[in-house]
XYZ file of C-alpha atoms in Angstrom:
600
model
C -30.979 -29.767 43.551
C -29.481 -29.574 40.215
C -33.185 -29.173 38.578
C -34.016 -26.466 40.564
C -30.570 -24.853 39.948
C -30.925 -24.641 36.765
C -34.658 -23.316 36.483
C -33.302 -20.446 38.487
C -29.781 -19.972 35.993
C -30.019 -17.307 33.544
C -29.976 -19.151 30.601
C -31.524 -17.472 28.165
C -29.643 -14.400 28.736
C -26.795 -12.825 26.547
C -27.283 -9.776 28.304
C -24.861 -6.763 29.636
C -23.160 -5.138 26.782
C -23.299 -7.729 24.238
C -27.206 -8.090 23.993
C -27.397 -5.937 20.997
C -25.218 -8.230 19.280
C -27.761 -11.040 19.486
C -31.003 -11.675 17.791
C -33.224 -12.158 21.093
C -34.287 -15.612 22.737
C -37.010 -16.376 20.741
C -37.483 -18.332 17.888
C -37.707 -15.271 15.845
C -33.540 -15.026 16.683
C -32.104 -13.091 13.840
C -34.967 -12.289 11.749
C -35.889 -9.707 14.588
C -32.584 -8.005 13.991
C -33.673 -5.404 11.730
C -36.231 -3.851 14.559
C -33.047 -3.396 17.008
C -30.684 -1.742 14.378
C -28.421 0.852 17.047
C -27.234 4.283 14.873
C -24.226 3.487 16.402
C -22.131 0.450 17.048
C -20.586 0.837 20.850
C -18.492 -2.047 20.036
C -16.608 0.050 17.724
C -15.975 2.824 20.186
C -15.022 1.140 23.108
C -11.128 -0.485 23.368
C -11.507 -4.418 23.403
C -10.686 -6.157 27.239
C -8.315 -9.143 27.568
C -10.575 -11.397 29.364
C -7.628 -14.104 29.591
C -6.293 -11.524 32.757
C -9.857 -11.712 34.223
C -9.525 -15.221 35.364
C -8.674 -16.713 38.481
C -5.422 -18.953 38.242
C -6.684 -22.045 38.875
C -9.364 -21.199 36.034
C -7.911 -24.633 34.017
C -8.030 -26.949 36.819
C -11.682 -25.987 38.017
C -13.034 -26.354 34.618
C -11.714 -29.742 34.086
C -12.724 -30.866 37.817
C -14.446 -33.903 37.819
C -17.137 -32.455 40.305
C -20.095 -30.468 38.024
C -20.750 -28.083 40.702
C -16.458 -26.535 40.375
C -16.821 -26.901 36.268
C -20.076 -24.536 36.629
C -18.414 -22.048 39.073
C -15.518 -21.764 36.754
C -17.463 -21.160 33.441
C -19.884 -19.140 35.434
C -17.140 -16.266 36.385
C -15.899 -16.243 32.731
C -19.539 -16.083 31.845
C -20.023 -12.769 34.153
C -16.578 -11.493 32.748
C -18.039 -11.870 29.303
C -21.399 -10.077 29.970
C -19.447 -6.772 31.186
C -17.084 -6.766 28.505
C -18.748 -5.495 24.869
C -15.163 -6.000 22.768
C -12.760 -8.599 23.431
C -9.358 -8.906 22.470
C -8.304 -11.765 20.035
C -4.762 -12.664 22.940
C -3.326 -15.629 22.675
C -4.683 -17.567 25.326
C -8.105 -16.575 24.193
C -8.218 -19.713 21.757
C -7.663 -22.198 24.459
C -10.708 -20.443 26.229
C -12.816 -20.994 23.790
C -11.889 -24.548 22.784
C -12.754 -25.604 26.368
C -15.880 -24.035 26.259
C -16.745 -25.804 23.032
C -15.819 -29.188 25.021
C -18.421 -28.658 27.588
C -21.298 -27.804 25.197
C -21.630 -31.964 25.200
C -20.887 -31.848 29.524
C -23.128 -34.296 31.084
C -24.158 -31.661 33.228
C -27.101 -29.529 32.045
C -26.238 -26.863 33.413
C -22.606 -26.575 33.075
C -23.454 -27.384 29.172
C -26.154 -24.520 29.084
C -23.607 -21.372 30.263
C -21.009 -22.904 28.127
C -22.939 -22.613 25.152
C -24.340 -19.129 27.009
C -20.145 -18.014 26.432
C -19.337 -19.176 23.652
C -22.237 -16.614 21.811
C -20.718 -13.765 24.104
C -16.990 -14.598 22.775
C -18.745 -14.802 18.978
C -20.656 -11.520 19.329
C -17.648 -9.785 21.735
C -14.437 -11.309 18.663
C -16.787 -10.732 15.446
C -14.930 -11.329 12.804
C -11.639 -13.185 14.869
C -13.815 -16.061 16.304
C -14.885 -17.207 12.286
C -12.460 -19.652 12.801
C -13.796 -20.863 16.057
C -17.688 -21.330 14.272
C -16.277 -24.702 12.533
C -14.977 -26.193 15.089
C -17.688 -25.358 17.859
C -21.022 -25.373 15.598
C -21.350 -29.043 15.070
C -21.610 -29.664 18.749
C -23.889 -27.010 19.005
C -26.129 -28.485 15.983
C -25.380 -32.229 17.786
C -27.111 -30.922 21.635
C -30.041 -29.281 20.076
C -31.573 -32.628 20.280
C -31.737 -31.576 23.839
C -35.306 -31.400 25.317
C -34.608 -28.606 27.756
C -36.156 -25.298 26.514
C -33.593 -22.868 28.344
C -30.853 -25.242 26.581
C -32.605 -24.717 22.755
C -32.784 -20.948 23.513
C -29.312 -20.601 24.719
C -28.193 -22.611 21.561
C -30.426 -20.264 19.335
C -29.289 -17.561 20.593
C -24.778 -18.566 20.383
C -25.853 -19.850 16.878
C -27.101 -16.423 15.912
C -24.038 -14.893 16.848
C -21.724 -17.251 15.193
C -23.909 -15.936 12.256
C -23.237 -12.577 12.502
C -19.477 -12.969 13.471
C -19.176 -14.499 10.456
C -19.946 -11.926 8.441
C -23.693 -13.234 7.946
C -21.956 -15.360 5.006
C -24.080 -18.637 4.285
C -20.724 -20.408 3.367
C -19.732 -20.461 6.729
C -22.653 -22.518 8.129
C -23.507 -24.454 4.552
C -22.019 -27.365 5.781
C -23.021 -27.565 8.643
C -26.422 -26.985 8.131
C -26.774 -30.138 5.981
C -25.267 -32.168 8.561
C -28.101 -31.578 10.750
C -30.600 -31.531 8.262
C -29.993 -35.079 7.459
C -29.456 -35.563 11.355
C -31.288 -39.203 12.528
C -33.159 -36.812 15.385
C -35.971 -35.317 14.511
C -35.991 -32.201 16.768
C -31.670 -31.337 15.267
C -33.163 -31.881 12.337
C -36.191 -29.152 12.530
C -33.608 -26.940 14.772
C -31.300 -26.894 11.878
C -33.901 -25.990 9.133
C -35.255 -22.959 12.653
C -31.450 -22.102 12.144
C -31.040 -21.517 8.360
C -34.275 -19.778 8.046
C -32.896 -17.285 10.873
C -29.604 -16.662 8.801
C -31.624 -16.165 5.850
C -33.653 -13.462 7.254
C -30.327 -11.186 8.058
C -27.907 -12.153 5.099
C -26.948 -8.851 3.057
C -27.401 -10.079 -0.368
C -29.906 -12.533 -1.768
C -27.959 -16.700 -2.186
C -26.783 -17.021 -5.722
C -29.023 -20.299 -7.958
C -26.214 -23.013 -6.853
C -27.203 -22.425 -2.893
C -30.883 -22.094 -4.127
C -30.862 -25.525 -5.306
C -28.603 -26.990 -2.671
C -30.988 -25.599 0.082
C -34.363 -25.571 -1.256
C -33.914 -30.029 -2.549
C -32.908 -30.406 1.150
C -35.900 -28.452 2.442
C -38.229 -30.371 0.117
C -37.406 -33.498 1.820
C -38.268 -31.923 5.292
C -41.409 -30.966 3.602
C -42.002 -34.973 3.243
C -40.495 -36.076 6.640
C -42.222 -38.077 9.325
C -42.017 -35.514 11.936
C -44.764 -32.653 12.301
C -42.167 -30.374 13.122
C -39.251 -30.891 10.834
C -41.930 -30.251 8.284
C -43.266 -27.213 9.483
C -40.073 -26.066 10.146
C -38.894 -26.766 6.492
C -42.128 -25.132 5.509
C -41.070 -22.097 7.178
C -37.549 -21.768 6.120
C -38.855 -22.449 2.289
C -41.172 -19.441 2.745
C -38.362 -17.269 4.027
C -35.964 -18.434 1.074
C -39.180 -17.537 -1.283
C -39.433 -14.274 0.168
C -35.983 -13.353 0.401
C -35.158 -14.364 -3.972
C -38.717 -13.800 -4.805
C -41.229 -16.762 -5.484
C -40.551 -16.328 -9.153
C -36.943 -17.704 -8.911
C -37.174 -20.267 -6.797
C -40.587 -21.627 -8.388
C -38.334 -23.860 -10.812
C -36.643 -25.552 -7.582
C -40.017 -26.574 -6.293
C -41.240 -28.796 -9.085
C -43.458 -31.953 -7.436
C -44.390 -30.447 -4.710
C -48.245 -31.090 -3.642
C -50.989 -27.712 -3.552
C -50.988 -28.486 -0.182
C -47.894 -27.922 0.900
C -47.190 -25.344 -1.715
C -50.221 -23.167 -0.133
C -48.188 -23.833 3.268
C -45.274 -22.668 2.067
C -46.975 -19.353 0.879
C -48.834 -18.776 3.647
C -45.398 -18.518 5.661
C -44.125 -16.332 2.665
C -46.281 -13.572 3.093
C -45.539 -13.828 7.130
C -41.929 -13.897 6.557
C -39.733 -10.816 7.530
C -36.308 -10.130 6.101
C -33.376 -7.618 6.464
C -32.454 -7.008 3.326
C -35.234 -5.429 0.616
C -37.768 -6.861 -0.816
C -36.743 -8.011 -4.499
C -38.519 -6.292 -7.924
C -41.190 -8.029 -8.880
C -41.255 -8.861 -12.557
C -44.317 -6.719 -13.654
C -43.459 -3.812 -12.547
C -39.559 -4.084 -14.264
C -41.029 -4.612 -17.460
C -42.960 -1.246 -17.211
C -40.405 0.466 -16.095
C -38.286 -0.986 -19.089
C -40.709 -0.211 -21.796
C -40.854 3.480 -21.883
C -37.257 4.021 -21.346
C -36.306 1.778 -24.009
C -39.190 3.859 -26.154
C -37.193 6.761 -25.704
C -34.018 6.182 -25.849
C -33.166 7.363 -29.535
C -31.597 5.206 -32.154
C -27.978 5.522 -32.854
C -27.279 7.157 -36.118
C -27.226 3.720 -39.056
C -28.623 1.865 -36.629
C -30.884 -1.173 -37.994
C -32.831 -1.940 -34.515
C -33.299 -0.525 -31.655
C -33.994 -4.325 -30.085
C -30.329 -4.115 -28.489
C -30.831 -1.098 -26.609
C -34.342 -2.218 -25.477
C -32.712 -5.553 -24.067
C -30.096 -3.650 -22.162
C -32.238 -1.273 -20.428
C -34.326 -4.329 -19.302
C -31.417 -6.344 -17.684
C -30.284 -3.011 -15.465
C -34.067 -2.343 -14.755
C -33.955 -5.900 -12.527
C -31.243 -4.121 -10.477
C -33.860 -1.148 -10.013
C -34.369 -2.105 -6.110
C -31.010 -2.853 -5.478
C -28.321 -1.132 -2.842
C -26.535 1.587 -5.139
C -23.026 0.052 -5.295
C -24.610 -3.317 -6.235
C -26.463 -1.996 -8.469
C -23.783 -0.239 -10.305
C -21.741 -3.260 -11.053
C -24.930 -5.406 -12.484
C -25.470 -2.089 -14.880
C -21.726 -2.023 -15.754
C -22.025 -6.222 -16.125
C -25.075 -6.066 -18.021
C -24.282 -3.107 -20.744
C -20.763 -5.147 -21.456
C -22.327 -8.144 -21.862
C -24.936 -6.043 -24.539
C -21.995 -4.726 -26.000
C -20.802 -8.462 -26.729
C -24.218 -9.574 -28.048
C -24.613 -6.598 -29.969
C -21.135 -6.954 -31.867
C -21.843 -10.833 -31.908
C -24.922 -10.107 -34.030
C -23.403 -7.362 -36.233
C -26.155 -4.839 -34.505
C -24.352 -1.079 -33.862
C -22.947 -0.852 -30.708
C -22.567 3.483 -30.508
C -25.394 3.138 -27.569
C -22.912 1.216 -25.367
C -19.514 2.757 -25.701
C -19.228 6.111 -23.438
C -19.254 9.774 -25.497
C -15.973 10.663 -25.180
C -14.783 7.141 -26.790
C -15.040 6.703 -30.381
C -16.000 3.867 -32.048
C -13.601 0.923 -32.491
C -11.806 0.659 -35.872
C -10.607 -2.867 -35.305
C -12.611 -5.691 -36.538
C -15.998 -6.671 -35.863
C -14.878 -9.783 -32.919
C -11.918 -7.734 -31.470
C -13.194 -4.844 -30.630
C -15.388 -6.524 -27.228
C -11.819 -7.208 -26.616
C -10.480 -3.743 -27.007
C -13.518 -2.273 -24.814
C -13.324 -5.227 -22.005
C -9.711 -5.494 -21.394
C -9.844 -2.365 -18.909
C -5.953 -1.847 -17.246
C -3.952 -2.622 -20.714
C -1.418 -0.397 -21.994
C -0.903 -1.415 -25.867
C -2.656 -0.227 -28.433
C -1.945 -2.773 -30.263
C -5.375 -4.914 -31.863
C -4.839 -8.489 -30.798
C -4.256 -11.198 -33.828
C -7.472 -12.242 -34.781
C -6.837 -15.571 -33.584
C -7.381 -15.000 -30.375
C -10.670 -14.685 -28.639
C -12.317 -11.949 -27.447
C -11.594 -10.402 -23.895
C -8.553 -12.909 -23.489
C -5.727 -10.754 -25.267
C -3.833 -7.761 -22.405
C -0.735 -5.858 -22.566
C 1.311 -8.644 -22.379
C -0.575 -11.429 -24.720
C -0.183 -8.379 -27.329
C 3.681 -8.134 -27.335
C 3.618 -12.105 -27.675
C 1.821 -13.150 -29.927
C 3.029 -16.454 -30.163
C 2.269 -17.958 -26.863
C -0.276 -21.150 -27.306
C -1.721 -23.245 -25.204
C -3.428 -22.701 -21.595
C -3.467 -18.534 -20.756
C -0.829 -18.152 -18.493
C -2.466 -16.158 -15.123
C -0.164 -13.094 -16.042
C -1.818 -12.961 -19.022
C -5.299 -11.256 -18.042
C -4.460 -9.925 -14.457
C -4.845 -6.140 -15.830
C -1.669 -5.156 -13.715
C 2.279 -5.723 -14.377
C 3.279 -8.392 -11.723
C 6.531 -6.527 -10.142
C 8.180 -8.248 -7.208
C 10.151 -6.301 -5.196
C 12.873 -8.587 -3.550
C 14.020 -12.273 -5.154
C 14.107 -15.120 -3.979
C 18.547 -15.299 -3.535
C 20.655 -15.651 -0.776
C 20.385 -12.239 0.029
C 16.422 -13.024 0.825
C 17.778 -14.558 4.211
C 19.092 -11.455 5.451
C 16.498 -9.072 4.568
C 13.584 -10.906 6.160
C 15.856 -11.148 9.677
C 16.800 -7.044 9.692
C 12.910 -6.480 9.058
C 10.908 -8.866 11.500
C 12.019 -9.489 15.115
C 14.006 -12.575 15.945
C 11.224 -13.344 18.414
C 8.826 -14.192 15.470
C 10.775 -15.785 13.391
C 12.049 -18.476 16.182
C 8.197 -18.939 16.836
C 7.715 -19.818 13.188
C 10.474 -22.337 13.531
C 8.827 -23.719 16.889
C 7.022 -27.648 16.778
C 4.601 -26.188 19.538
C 1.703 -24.651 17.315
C 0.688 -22.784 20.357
C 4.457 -20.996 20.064
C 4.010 -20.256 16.459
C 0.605 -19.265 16.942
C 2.028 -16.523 19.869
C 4.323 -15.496 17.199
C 1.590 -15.076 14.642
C 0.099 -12.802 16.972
C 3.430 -11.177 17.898
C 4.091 -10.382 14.015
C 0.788 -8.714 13.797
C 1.042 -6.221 16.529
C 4.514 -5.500 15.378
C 3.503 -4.829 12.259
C 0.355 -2.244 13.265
C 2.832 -0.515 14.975
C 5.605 -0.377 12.234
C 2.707 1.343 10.301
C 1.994 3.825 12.674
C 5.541 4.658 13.089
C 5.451 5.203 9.366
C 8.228 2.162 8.674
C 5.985 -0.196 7.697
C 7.446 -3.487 6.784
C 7.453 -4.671 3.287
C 4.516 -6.652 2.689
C 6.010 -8.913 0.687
C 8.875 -9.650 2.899
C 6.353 -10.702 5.070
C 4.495 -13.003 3.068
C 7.666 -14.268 1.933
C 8.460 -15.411 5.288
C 5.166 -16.989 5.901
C 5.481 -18.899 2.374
C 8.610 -20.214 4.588
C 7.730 -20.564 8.010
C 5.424 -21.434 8.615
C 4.309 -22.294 5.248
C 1.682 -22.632 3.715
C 0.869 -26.537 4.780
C 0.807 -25.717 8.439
C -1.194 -27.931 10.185
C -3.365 -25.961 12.391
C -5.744 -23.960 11.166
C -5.850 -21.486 13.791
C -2.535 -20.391 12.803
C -3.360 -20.599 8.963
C -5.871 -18.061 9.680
C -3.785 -15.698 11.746
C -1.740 -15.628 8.510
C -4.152 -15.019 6.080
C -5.685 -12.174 8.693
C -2.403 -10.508 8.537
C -2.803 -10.801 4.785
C -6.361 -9.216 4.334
C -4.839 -6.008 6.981
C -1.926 -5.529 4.333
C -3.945 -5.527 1.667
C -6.353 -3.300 3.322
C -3.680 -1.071 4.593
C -2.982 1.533 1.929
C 0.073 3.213 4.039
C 1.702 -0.092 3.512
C 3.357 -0.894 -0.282
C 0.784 -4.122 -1.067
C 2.931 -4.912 -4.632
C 1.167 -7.081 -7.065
C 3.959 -9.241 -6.554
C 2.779 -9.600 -2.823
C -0.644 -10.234 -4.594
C 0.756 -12.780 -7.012
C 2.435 -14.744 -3.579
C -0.518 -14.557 -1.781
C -3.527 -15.752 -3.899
C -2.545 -19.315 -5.187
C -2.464 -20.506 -1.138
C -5.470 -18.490 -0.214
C -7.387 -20.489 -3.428
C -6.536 -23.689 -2.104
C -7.311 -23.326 1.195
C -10.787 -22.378 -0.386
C -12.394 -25.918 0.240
C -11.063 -26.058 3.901
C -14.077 -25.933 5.802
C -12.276 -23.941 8.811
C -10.306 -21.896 6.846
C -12.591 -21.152 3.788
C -13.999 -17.342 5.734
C -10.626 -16.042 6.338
C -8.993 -17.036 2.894
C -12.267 -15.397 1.034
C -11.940 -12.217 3.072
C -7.706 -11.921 2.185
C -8.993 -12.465 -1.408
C -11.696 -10.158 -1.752
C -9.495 -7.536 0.340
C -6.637 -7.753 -2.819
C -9.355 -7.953 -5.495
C -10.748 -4.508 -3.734
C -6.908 -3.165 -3.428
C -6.260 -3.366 -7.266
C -9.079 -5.582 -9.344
C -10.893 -8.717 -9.264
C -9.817 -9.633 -13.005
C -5.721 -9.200 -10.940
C -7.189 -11.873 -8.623
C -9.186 -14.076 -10.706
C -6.340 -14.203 -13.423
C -3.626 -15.362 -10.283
C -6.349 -18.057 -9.386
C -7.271 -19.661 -12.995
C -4.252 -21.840 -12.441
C -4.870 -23.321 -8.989
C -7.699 -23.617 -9.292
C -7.325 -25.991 -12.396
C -4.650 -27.996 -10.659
C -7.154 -29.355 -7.889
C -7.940 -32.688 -7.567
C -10.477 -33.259 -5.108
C -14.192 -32.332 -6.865
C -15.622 -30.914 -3.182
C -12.575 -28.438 -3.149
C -12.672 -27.489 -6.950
C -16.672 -27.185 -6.402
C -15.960 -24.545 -3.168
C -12.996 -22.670 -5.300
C -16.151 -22.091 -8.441
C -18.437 -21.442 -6.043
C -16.360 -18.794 -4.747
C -15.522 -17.444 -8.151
C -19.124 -16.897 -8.805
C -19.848 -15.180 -5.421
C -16.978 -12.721 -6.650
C -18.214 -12.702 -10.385
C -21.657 -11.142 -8.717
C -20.208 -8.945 -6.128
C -17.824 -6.845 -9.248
C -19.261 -7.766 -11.506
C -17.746 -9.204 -15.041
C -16.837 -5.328 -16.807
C -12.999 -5.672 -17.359
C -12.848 -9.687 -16.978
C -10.745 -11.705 -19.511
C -14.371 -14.216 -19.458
C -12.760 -16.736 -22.086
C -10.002 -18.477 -19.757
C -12.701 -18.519 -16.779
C -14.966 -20.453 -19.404
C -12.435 -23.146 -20.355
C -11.547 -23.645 -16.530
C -14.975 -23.969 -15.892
C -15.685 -26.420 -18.888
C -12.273 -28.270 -18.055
């Protein structure tokens, strides 16, 4: 009876409103994506449904009944709920739902396990960006049941894992992890679904995996290529031809050293199959072309010796040539200043880098990259010529003096102003601007109750800023510094806090002080290597860096950085930096303190 029951369930099907949201139930998943690309997103139109107030009230007790056939019913009406509902609201109960759901993904039941998994896709794809947190917690049971033999139960897993994808943003940080743990998994068939899985993501990511996550992914794929099992090796085959496609066989030809013709022709042949979202990268002949003539006529600068420095500079923006506009813009902007450096390094004139309107520097030779990279400074002052260039700002100018390690205020581009202190007045400010519901949640042992005042705090504030009496921001953070600090202990209401953070920062009715910055980004940083909170800390970041500047952000995060301890979470915090190094490029960067951080 159960057999036949579940031959006849739906499993394959994320359908109803959310199907768009998915990447079909085929192997193909996400890589098919780009054929089913809607001109308009209905989930951003429509107003998102509390499906908490959808269930029956003995919802709880039927899903932990010890009978399979009440555990299905019960996941099977918040499975239909799901499927008519294409936004959901992020309540508070909505947690719980989904932490029950990622308990039955291992049910001994097949079929209560396969529209479990079946929900848990439609909560990623119906939350987005609100479920990230729920991905770490959930995915490793996912990765653990693909060992299952059922086809129906593969698909359904394919087709949740797809969504956890794109609800996270299509970031390969959020999954990293977890693909290696089933990569190395002692089942074959976890194993080859896991490489199935990251050649999917890699087919949809947005920008092409920087050389670190080269490496990391394509040494793991070469020892699928060697693995006892015909189909983790075609599988790792696969994914190594969609990796080639997607950063162009040129780059990753140096991570492939030893491999066999063989499998090398394999891993071609699956290359020129492959299909990816994002475009096609330059291929080198055709950049060099393009370089030559403009270089040719660019004309020399008056006293100039060479025109070599020009040429070199026109070459590094022509690999950008293919790129999306804005991306492109910040790798022309990162490549001319890093010209400009080579050019005054070598004594070469540097009149072809500096704009029209800006004359050339008077200062010495080695501070004026300083002078043209410190973008934000106020003084006119020329730095001492002790110091190195890029490091010296506003404030290293009027003090001189200062040795040692670069204090972060040093480079951050921006006056750090905070806007209340931290006195016994403090006390009485936070309590006349938040309710006193919220703040006795943060003082609550129940994490649920301070995670219902998380929640609380941020619909107050959206509707403070409506009103037009938006609360401080940095009362706010403040108070969360507090209660209820920044070592809470569950993540889910760590990352409530740091979502509030990211709106703030993104809100520009709201006062966002680079004091609120400077209170915010040393807790964000470490929280960098937590696995479950590493998505929502990056997007608070990159929301302040895109409020005022990365070189604000990457100056308040030198420090913390450099205080870790454990190697895997200083190793996530660079990895991070260089992601953000990348994505604004370095134009305006104090580079020197980054370097000794990095060599420290």
């Amino acid at each position: 009876q159960e057999v036949e029951e579940f031959d006849s369930a739906p499993a394959g099907s994320h359908g109803g409103a959310n199907a768009n949201n998915t990447a079909g139930n085929d192997d193909s998943g996400a890589a098919d994506d780009e054929a089913a690309a809607p001109g308009i997103d209905a989930w951003e139109l429509v107003d998102p449904v509390d499906i908490t107030k959808k269930l029956p009230d003995d919802y709880h007790e039927m899903v932990a009944s010890s009978k399979w056939k009440e555990r299905k019913d019960a996941i099977q009406q918040l499975h239909d709920s799901l499927q008519k509902a294409i936004r959901l609201q992020n309540s508070p109960g909505t947690g719980d739902l989904i932490q029950e759901l990622g308990k039955k993904i291992a049910d001994i039941n097949i079929i209560v396990a396969t529209v479990a998994i079946q929900s848990l896709g439609l909560f990623a794809s119906g939350l987005r960006q609100p479920f990230t947190p729920y991905v770490h917690s959930t995915l490793p049971a996912l990765i653990e049941r693909s060992k299952e033999r059922k086809q129906t139960v593969i698909d359904a897993i394919r087709l949740t894992t797809d969504a956890y994808f794109a609800a996270a943003g299509c970031d390969l940080s959020s999954i990293g992890d977890h693909y290696f743990t089933g990569a190395t998994h002692k089942n074959p068939q976890v194993r080859a679904e896991s490489n199935h899985f990251l050649r999917r993501c890699l087919a949809v990511v947005p920008a092409r995996p920087g050389k670190s996550d080269i490496k990391r992914y394509s040494d793991q794929l070469k020892v699928g290529l060697d693995d006892g099992d015909a189909g983790v090796r075609e599988s790792a085959a696969e994914c190594l031809g969609t990796l080639s496609k997607l950063v162009t066989a040129k780059a990753l030809e140096p991570f492939l050293e030893g491999i066999d013709k063989i499998k090398m022709d394999k891993v071609n042949e699956h290359a020129e199959k492959a299909t990816i979202k994002l475009k096609a990268a330059a291929k080198p002949k055709p950049v060099v072309a393009a370089a030559g003539p403009a270089s040719r006529a660019r004309p020399a600068a008056p006293g100039s010796r060479a025109p070599a420095p020009p040429a070199r500079q026109e070459e590094a923006v022509g690999v950008s040539a293919n790129l999306p506009p804005h991306i492109r813009a910040k790798l022309e902007a990162s490549a001319k200043a890093a010209a400009l450096k080579k050019a005054q390094r070598e004594g070469n004139p540097i009149d072809e880098f500096l704009p029209a309107n800006d004359p050339p520097p008077t200062a010495p030779a080695r501070a004026a990259p300083a002078k043209r990279l410190a973008v934000g400074t106020t003084s006119a002052a020329a730095p001492p010529a002790r110091k190195p260039p890029g490091v010296a700002s506003a404030s290293a100018a009027a003090r001189p003096g200062v040795k040692g390690k670069p204090a972060p205020a040093k480079d951050l581009g921006e006056t750090i102003k905070m806007r209340f202190a931290n006195d016994d007045s403090l006390d009485e400010k936070i309590a006349s601007a938040l309710p006193p519901s919220v703040l006795a949640g943060f003082e609550s042992s129940v994490w649920k109750a301070r995670m219902e005042a998380m929640d609380e705090l941020k619909e107050y504030l959206g509707d403070q800023s409506v009103s037009g009496s938006g609360v401080h921001p940095e009362l706010v953070i403040r108070q969360l510094a507090r209660k209820p600090g920044w070592k809470e202990s569950n993540f889910q209401v760590n990352a409530r806090a740091f979502q509030i953070i990211e709106w703030m920062a993104g809100e520009h009715s709201l006062d966002f002080t680079t004091g609120a910055a400077a209170l915010s980004v040393p807790p964000l940083v470490e929280k960098l290597g937590d696995i479950k909170l590493k998505v929502p800390a990056t997007s608070a970041l990159v929301a302040i860096a895109e409020r005022y500047s990365l070189k604000l952000v990457a100056g308040l995060a030198t420090e913390p950085i450099r205080s870790q301890k454990s190697p895997k979470v200083l190793a996530d915090c660079i990895a991070w930096l260089d992601t953000q190094l990348i994505e604004f490029g370095t134009r305006g960067l104090a580079l020197r303190p980054l370097v000794s951080m990095v060599k420290e």
